[in-house]
CSV table of C-alpha atoms and ligand atoms in Angstrom, one decimal:
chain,number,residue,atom,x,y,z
A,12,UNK,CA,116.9,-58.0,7.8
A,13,UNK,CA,116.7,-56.7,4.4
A,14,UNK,CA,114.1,-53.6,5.3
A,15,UNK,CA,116.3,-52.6,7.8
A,16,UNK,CA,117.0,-49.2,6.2
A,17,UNK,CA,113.2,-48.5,5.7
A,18,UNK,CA,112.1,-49.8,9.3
A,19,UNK,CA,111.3,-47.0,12.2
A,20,UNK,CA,114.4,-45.2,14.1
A,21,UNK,CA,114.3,-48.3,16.7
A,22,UNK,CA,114.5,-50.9,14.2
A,23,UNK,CA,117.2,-49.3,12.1
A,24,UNK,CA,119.2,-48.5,15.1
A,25,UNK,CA,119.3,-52.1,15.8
A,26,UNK,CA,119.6,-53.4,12.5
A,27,UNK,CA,121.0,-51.2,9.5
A,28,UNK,CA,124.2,-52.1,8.3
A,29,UNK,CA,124.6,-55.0,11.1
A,30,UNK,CA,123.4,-57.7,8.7
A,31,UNK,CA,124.2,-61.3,10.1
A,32,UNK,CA,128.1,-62.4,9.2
A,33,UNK,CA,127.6,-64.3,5.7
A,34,UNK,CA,129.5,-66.8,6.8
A,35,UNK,CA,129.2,-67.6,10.0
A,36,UNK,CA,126.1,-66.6,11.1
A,37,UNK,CA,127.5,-64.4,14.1
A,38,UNK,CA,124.5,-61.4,14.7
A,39,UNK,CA,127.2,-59.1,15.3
A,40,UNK,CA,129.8,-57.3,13.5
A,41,UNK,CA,133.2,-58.5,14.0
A,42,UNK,CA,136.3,-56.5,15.0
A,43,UNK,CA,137.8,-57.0,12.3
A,44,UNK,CA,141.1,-55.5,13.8
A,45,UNK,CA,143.2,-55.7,10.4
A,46,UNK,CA,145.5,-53.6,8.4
A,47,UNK,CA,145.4,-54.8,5.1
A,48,UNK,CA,143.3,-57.4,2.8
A,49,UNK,CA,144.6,-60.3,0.2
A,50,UNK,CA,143.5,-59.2,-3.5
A,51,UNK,CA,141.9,-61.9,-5.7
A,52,UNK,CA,144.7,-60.2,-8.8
A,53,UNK,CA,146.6,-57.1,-9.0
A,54,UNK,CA,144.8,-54.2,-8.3
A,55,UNK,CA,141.3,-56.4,-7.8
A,56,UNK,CA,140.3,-56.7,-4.0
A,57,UNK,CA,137.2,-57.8,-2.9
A,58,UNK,CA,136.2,-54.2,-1.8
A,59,UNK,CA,138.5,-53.8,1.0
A,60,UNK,CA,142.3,-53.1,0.3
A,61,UNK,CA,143.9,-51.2,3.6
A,62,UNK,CA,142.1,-50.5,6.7
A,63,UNK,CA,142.6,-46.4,7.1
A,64,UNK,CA,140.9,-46.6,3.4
A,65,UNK,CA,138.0,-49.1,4.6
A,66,UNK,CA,136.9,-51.7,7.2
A,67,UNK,CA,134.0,-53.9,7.2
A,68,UNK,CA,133.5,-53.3,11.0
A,69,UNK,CA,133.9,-49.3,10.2
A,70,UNK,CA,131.5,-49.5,7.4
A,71,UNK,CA,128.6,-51.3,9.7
A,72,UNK,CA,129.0,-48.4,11.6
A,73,UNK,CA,128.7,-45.8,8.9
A,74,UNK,CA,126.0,-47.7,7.2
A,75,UNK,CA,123.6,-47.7,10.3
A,76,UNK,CA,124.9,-43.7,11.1
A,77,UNK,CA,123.5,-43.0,7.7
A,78,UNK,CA,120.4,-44.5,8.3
A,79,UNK,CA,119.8,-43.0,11.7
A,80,UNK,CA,120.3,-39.5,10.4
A,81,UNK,CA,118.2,-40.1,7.6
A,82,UNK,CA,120.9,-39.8,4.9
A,83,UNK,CA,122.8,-41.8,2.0
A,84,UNK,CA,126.2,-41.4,3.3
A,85,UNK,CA,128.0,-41.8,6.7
A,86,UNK,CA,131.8,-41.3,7.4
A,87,UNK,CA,133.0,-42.4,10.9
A,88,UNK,CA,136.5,-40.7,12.4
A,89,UNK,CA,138.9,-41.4,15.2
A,90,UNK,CA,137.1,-38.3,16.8
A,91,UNK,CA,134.4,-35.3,16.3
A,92,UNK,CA,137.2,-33.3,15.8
A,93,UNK,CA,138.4,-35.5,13.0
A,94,UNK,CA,134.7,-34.9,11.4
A,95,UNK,CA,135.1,-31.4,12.2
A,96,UNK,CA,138.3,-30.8,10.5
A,97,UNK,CA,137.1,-32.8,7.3
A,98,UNK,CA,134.6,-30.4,7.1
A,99,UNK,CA,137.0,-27.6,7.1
A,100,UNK,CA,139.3,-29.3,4.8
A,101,UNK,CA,136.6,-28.7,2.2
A,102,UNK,CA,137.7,-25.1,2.0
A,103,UNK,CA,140.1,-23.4,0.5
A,104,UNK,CA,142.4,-20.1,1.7
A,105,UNK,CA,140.7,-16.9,1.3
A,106,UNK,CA,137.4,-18.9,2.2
A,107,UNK,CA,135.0,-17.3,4.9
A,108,UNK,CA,132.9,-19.2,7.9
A,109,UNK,CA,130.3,-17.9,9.0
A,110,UNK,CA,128.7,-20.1,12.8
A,111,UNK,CA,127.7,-19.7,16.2
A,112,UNK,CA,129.0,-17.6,19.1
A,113,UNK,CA,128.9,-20.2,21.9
A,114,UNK,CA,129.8,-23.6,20.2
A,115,UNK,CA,131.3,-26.2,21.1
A,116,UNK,CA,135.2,-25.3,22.6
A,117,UNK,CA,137.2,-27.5,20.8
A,118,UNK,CA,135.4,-26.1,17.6
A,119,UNK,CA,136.0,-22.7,18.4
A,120,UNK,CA,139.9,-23.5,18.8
A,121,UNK,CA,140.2,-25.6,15.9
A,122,UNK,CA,138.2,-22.4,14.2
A,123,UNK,CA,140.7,-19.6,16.0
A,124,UNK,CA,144.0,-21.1,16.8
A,125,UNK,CA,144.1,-23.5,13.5
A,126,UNK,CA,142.6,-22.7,10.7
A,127,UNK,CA,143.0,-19.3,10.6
A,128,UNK,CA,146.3,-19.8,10.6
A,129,UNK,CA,145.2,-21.0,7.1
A,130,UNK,CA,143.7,-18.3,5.6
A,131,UNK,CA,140.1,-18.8,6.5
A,132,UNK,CA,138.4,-16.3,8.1
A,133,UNK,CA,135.3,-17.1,11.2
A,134,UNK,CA,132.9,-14.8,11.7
A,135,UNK,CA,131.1,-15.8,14.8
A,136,UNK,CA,126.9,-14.7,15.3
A,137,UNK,CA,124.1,-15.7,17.2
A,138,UNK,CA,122.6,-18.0,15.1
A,139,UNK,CA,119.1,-18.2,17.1
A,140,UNK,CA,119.2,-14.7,14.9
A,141,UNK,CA,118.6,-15.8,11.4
A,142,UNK,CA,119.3,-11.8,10.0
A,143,UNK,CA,122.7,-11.6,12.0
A,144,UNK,CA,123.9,-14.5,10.0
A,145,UNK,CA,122.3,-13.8,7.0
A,146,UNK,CA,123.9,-9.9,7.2
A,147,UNK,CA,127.3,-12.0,8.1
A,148,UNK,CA,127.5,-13.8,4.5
A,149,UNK,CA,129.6,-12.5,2.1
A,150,UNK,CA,130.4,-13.3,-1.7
A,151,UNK,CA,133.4,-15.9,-0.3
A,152,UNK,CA,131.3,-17.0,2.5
A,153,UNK,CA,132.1,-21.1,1.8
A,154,UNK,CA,130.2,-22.7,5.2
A,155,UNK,CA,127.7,-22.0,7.7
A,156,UNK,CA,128.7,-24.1,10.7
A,157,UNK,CA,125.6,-24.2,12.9
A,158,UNK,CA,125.7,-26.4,16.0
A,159,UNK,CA,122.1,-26.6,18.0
A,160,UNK,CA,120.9,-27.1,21.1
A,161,UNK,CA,123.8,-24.1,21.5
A,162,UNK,CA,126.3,-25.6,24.0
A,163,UNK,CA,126.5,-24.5,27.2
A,164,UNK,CA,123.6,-22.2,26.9
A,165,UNK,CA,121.4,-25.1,24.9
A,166,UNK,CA,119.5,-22.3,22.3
A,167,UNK,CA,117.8,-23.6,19.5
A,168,UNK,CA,118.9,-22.7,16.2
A,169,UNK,CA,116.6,-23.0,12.9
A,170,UNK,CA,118.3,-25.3,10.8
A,171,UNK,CA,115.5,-24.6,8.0
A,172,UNK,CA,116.4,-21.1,7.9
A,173,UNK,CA,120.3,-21.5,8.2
A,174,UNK,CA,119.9,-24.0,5.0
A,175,UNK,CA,118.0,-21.5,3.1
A,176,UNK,CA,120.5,-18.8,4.0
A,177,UNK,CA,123.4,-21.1,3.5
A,178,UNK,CA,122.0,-21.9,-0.1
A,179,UNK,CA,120.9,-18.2,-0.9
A,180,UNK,CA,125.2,-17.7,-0.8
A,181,UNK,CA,126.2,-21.0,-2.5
A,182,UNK,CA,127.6,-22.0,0.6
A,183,UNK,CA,127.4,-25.6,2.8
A,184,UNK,CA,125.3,-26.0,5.7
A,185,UNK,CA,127.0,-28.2,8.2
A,186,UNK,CA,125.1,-29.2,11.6
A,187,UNK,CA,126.6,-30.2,14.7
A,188,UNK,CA,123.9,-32.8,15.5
A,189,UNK,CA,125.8,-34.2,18.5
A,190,UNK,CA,123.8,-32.7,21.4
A,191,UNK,CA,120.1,-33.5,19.9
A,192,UNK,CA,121.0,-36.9,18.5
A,193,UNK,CA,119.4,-38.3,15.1
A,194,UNK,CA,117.3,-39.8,17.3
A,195,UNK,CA,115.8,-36.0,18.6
A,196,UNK,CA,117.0,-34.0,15.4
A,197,UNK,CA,117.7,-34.6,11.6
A,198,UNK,CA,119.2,-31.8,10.2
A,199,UNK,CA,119.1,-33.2,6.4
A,200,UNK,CA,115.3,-32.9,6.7
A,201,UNK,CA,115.4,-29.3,7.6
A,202,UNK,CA,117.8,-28.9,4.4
A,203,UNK,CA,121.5,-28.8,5.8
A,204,UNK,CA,124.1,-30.4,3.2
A,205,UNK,CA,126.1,-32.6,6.0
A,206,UNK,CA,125.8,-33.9,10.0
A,207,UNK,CA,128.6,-33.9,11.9
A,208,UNK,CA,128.6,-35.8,15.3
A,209,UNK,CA,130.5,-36.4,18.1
A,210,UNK,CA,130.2,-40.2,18.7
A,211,UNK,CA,131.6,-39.6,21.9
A,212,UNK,CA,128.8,-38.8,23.3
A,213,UNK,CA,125.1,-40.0,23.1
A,214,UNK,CA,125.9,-42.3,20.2
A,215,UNK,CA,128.3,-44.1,21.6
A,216,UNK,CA,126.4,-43.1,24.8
A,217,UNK,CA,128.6,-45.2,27.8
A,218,UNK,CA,131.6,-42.5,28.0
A,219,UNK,CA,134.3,-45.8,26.6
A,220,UNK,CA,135.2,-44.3,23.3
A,221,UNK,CA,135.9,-41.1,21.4
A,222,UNK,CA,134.6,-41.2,17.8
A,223,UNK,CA,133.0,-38.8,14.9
A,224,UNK,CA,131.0,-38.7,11.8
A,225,UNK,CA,130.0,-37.0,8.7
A,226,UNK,CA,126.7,-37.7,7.3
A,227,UNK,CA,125.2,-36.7,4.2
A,228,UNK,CA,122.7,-37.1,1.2
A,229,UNK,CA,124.9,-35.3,-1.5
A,230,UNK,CA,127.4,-38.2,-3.5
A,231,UNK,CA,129.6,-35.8,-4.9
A,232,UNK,CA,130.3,-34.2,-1.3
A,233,UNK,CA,130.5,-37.8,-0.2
A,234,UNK,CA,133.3,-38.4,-2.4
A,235,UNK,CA,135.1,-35.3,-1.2
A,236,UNK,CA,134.4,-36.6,2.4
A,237,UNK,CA,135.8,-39.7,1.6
A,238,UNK,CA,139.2,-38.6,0.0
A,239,UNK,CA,140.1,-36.2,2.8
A,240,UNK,CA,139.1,-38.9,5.5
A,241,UNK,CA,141.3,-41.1,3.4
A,242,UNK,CA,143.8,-38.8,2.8
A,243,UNK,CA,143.9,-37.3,6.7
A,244,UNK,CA,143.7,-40.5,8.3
A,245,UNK,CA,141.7,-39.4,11.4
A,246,UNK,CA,139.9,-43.2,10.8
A,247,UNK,CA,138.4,-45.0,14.4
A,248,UNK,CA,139.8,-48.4,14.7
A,249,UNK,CA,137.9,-51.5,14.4
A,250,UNK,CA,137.4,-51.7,18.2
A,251,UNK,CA,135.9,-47.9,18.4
A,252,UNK,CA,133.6,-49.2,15.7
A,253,UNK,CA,132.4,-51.9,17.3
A,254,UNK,CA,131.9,-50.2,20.6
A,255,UNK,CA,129.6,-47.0,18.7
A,256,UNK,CA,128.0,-50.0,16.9
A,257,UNK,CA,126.8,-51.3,20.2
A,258,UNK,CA,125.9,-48.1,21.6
A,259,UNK,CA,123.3,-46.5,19.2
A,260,UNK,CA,121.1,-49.7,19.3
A,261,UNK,CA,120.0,-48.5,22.8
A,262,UNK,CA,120.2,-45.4,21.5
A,263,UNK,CA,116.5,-44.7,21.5
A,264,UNK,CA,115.3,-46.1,25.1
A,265,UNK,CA,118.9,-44.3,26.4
A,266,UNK,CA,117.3,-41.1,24.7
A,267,UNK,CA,113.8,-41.7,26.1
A,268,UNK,CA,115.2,-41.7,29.8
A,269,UNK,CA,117.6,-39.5,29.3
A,270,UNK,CA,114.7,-36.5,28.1
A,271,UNK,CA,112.8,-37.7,31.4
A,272,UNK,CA,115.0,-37.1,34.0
A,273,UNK,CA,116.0,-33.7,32.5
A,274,UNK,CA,112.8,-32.7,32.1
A,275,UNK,CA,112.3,-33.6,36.0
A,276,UNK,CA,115.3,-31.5,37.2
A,277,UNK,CA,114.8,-28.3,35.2
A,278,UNK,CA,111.0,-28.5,36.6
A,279,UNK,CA,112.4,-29.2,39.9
A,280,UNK,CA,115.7,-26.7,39.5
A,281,UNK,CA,113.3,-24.0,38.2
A,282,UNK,CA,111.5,-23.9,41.9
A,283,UNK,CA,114.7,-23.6,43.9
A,284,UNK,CA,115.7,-20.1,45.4
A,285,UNK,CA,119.7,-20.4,45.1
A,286,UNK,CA,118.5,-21.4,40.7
A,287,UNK,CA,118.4,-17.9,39.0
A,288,UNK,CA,118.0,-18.9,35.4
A,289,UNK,CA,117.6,-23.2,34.1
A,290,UNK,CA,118.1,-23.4,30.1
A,291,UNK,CA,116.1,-26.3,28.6
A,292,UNK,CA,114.5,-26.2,25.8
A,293,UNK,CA,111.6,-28.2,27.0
A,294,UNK,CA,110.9,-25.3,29.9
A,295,UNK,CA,108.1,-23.4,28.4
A,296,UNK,CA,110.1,-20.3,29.5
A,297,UNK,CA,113.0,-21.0,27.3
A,298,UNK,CA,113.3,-18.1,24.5
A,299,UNK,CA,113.4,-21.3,21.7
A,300,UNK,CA,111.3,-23.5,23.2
A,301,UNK,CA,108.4,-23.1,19.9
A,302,UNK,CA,111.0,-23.8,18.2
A,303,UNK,CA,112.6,-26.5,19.5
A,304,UNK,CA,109.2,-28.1,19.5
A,305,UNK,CA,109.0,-28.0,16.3
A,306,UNK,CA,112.3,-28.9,15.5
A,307,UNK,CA,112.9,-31.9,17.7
A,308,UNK,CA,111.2,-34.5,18.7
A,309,UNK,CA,111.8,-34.1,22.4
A,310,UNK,CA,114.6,-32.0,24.3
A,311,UNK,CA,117.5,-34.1,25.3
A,312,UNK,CA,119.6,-34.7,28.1
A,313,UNK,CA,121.8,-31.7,28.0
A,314,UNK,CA,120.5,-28.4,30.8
A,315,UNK,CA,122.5,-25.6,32.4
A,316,UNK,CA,121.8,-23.9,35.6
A,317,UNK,CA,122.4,-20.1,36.5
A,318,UNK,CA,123.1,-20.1,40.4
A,319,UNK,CA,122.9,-17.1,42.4
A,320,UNK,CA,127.0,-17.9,43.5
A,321,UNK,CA,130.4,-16.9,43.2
A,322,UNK,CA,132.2,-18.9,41.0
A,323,UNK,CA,134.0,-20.7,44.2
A,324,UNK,CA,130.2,-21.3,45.5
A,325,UNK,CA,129.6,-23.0,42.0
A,326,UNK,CA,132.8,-25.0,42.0
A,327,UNK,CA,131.9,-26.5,45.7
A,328,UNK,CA,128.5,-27.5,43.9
A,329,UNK,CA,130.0,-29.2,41.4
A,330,UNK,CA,133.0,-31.0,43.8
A,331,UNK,CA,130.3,-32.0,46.2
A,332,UNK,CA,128.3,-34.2,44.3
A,333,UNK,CA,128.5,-37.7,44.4
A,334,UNK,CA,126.1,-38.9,41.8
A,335,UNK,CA,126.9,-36.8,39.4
A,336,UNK,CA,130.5,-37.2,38.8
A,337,UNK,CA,132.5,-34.1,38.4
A,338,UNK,CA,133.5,-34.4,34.5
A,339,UNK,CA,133.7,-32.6,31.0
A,340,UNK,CA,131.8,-34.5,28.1
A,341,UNK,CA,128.3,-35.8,27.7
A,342,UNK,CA,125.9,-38.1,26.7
A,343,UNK,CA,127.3,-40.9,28.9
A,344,UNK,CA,124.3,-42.9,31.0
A,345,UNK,CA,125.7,-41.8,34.0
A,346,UNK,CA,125.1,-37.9,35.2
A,347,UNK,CA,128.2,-35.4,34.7
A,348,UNK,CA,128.3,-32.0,36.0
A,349,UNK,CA,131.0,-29.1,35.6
A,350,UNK,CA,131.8,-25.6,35.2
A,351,UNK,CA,131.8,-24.3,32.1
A,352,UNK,CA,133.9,-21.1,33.2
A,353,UNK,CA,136.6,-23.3,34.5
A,354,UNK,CA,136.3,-26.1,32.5
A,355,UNK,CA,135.0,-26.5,29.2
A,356,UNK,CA,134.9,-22.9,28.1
A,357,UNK,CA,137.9,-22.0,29.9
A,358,UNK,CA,139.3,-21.3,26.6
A,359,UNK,CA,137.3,-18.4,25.4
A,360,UNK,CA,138.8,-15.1,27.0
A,361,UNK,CA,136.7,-13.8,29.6
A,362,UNK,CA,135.5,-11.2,28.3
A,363,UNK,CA,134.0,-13.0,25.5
A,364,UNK,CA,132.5,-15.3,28.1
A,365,UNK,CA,130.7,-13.0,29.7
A,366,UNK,CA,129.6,-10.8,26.1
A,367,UNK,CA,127.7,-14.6,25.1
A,368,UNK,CA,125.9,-14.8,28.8
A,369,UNK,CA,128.3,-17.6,30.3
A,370,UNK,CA,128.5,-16.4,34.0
A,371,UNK,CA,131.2,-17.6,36.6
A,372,UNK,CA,128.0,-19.2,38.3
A,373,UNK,CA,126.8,-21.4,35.4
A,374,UNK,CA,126.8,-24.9,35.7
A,375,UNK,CA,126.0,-27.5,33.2
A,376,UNK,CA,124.7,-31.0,33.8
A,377,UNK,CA,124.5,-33.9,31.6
A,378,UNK,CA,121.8,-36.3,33.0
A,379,UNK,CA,121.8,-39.5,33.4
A,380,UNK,CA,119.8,-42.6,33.2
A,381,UNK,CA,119.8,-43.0,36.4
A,382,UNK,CA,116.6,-42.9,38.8
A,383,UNK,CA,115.3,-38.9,38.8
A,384,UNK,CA,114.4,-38.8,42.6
A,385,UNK,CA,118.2,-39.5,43.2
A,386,UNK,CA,119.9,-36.6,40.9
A,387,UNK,CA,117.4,-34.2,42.4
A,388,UNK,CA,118.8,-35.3,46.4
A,389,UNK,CA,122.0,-34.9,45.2
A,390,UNK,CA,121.7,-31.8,43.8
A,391,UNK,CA,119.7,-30.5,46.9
A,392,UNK,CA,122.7,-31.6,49.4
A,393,UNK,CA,125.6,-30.1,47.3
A,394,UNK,CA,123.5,-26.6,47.1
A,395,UNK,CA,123.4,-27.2,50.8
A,396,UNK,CA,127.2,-28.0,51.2
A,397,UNK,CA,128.0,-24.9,49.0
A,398,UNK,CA,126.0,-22.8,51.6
A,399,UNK,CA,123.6,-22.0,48.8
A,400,UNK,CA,120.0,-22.8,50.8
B,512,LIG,C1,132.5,-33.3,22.1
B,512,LIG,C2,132.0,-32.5,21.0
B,512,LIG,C3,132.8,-32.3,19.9
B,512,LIG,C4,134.1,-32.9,19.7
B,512,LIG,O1,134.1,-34.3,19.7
B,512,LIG,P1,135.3,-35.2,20.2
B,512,LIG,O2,134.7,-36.6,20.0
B,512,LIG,O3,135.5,-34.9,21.6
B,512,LIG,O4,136.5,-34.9,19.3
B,512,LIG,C5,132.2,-31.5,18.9
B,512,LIG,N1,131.0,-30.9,19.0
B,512,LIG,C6,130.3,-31.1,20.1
B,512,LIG,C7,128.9,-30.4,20.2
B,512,LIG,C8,130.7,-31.9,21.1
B,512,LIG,O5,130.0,-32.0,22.3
C-alpha cells in the first residue's frame, strides 16, 4: 500500500513500512536473522552491509514507528533504556538536564548513578509547573527530559510549553511517550525535537519483548541518532523487530479497550471507602485532567490507587490478586498490579519518595484487556483479604 504513510493511525499501524516482500509476496516482514550482507563490489552494498548498522526487518519497524508518531525518522533499540541513553549520548560534560521529579526508575538511575558520573548535571522539577522548569534552565542547560502521564502518579505535563521553554534555552525537548502511546499522544505536534519509547510496553503490547525507540522530524539530529545507535550498539535483533512489528498493528483496538476498562475502575475505585485518592487523568477530579484532554486523545491504561493501609495491607492487596498478576512493567493485555514503594520506585530514597507524594500505600495498576466486570471482583476480594472493607 503505497499511501500507507498518509492513511489514518489504524491504517498506518497496519501498513507503513510492512510493504509486501518484493519477491515473494509474503505480507509480512521477514526475520531476517542475519549478521552481515554480500556487496555487489567493494564498498557497494545494496543498502544493507552489517546488521548492528541496519536490518531490513529493523527498518520495517522503524519505518512504521515513524509514522505512528507522526515523524520522519524512527530508531529502534535493544531496550528504552538503550533509546534513553542515545539521547543522553548527545551531550557533552559540563552539560545540564533539566526533567521530572517522579519519572520513570530506571531513568532516574541512568540520570543519578550513570551519567553524572559523567559530568552532566540533573536537575529534577515538577514539570506539571511550567515556571519551576523554566526558573531551572540555565545558559548550559542542553535537554529537557519530560516524560507524561508522570509515572507512578500519572500527572500531565504540557509538552507545548516544555518545547517552547526547551527552545527559549537552545536546548532539546525529549518526550517519554511510552505511557500515552502515539496512538493517545504525539509529542512532535506539540513541538518536542525527539520521542523516546519503551517498546516494551503498549507497542509491543503482549509483555514478550523488551525494545526502544527514538523518533524524530529533525535529519540532522537523525544522523546523530543514528551514529551513536551505530556506534553503541544497543540494536533489537531481528526477532524483537518482528515481534514490535506485530504488536502495534493492534495497537489501536488494544488502546481502545485498554482506556475502557481504566476508565471503569477509577470510576468504580473512586466509590470505595478503603480508596483515599485514584490518579487518572480521565477522573474529572484529576488536577491535569483539562489538560490531558487537550493533550491526548483519550487517557490510557495506566491508574494508581491511594489506599487508606499500611504498606503490609497494600502488599497483601497486591499478593492476593489473581487476575491481575503481581508484576513490574506495563502495557501488556493482561492486568499487572504492584507496589511502587517496594518495587518499582524502590530505588528513590525514602525520603524523596515521600517529598514527590509516593505513599507506602500506593498501588499502581496496569489494566488489561480483559473483561471490566472481572478486574473490578478481583480487586473487591483482595481489598477484602487485606482486611481493607
Ligand atoms: C519501561 C520504561 C522505560 C524503560 O524501558 P525498557 O524497555 O524497560 O528499557 C522508560 N520509560 C518508561 C516510561 C518506561 O515505562
Amino acid at each position: 500500500m503505497d499511501n500507507a504513510d498518509d492513511g489514518r493511525f489504524e491504517t498506518r499501524a497496519i501498513h507503513a513500512g510492512q510493504d509486501p516482500d518484493e519477491e515473494t509476496g509474503a505480507l509480512m516482514t521477514p526475520i531476517y536473522a542475519n549478521s552481515t550482507y554480500e556487496q555487489d563490489a567493494p564498498g557497494r552494498d545494496r543498502g544493507y552491509e552489517y546488521s548492528r548498522t541496519g536490518n531490513p526487518t529493523r527498518s520495517d519497524l522503524e519505518a512504521n514507528l515513524a509514522a505512528l508518531e507522526g515523524g520522519e525518522f524512527g530508531r529502534a533499540f535493544s531496550s528504552g533504556m538503550g533509546s534513553i541513553n542515545t539521547v543522553l549520548n548527545l551531550l557533552s560534560a559540563g552539560d545540564h538536564v533539566v526533567t521530572g521529579d517522579d519519572v520513570y526508575g530506571g531513568t532516574h538511575r541512568i540520570f543519578t548513578q550513570v551519567y553524572e558520573e559523567y559530568d552532566l548535571e540533573f536537575s529534577f522539577v515538577d514539570t506539571t509547573d511550567p515556571a519551576a522548569v523554566r526558573e531551572a534552565m540555565r545558559p548550559e542547560t542542553e535537554l529537557l527530559w519530560v516524560e507524561t502521564p508522570t509515572n507512578p502518579l500519572m500527572r500531565v505535563v504540557d509538552v507545548a510549553a516544555m518545547a517552547d521553554i526547551a527552545h527559549e534555552n537552545d536546548a532539546l525537548c525529549a518526550v517519554d511517550n511510552t505511557f500515552a502511546t502515539p496512538y493517545l499522544q504525539r509529542p512532535l505536534e506539540h513541538g518536542a525535537d525527539v520521542v523516546s519509547h519503551s517498546l516494551t510496553k503498549y507497542l509491543g503490547g503482549h509483555s514478550d519483548v523488551v525494545g526502544g525507540a527514538l523518533i524524530t522530524d529533525d535529519a540532522e539530529l537523525d544522523e546523530r541518532i543514528g551514529f551513536y545507535q551505530n556506534s553503541v550498539g544497543a540494536t533489537p535483533s531481528p526477532f524483537d523487530c518482528f515481534l514490535v512489528l506485530r504488536g502495534t498493528k493492534t495497537l489501536p483496538v488494544r488502546m481502545d479497550r485498554h482506556c475502557e476498562n481504566a476508565r471503569h475502575l477509577a470510576a468504580w475505585l473512586q466509590g470505595q471507602p478503603c480508596v483515599d485518592r485514584v490518579y487518572y487523568p480521565g477522573l474529572e477530579s484529576h488536577p491535569s485532567h483539562d489538560l490531558a484532554a487537550r493533550q491526548m486523545d483519550d487517557f490510557g491504561g495506566m491508574l494508581s490507587v491511594e489506599l487508606d493501609a499500611t504498606l503490609e495491607e497494600a502488599s497483601t492487596v497486591v499478593s492476593e490478586t489473581e487476575v491481575f498478576t503481581l508484576a513490574e512493567s506495563l502495557g501488556g493485555v493482561e492486568s499487572l498490579i504492584e507496589q511502587p514503594a517496594a518495587m518499582t520506585h524502590a530505588a528513590i530514597p525514602p525520603e524523596e519518595r515521600e517529598e514527590i507524594g509516593l505513599s507506602d500505600g500506593l498501588i499502581r495498576i496496569s489494566v488489561g484487556i480483559e473483561h471490566a466486570d472481572d478486574l473490578e471482583n478481583d480487586l473487591r476480594q483482595a481489598f477484602a483479604a487485606a482486611g481493607l472493607v
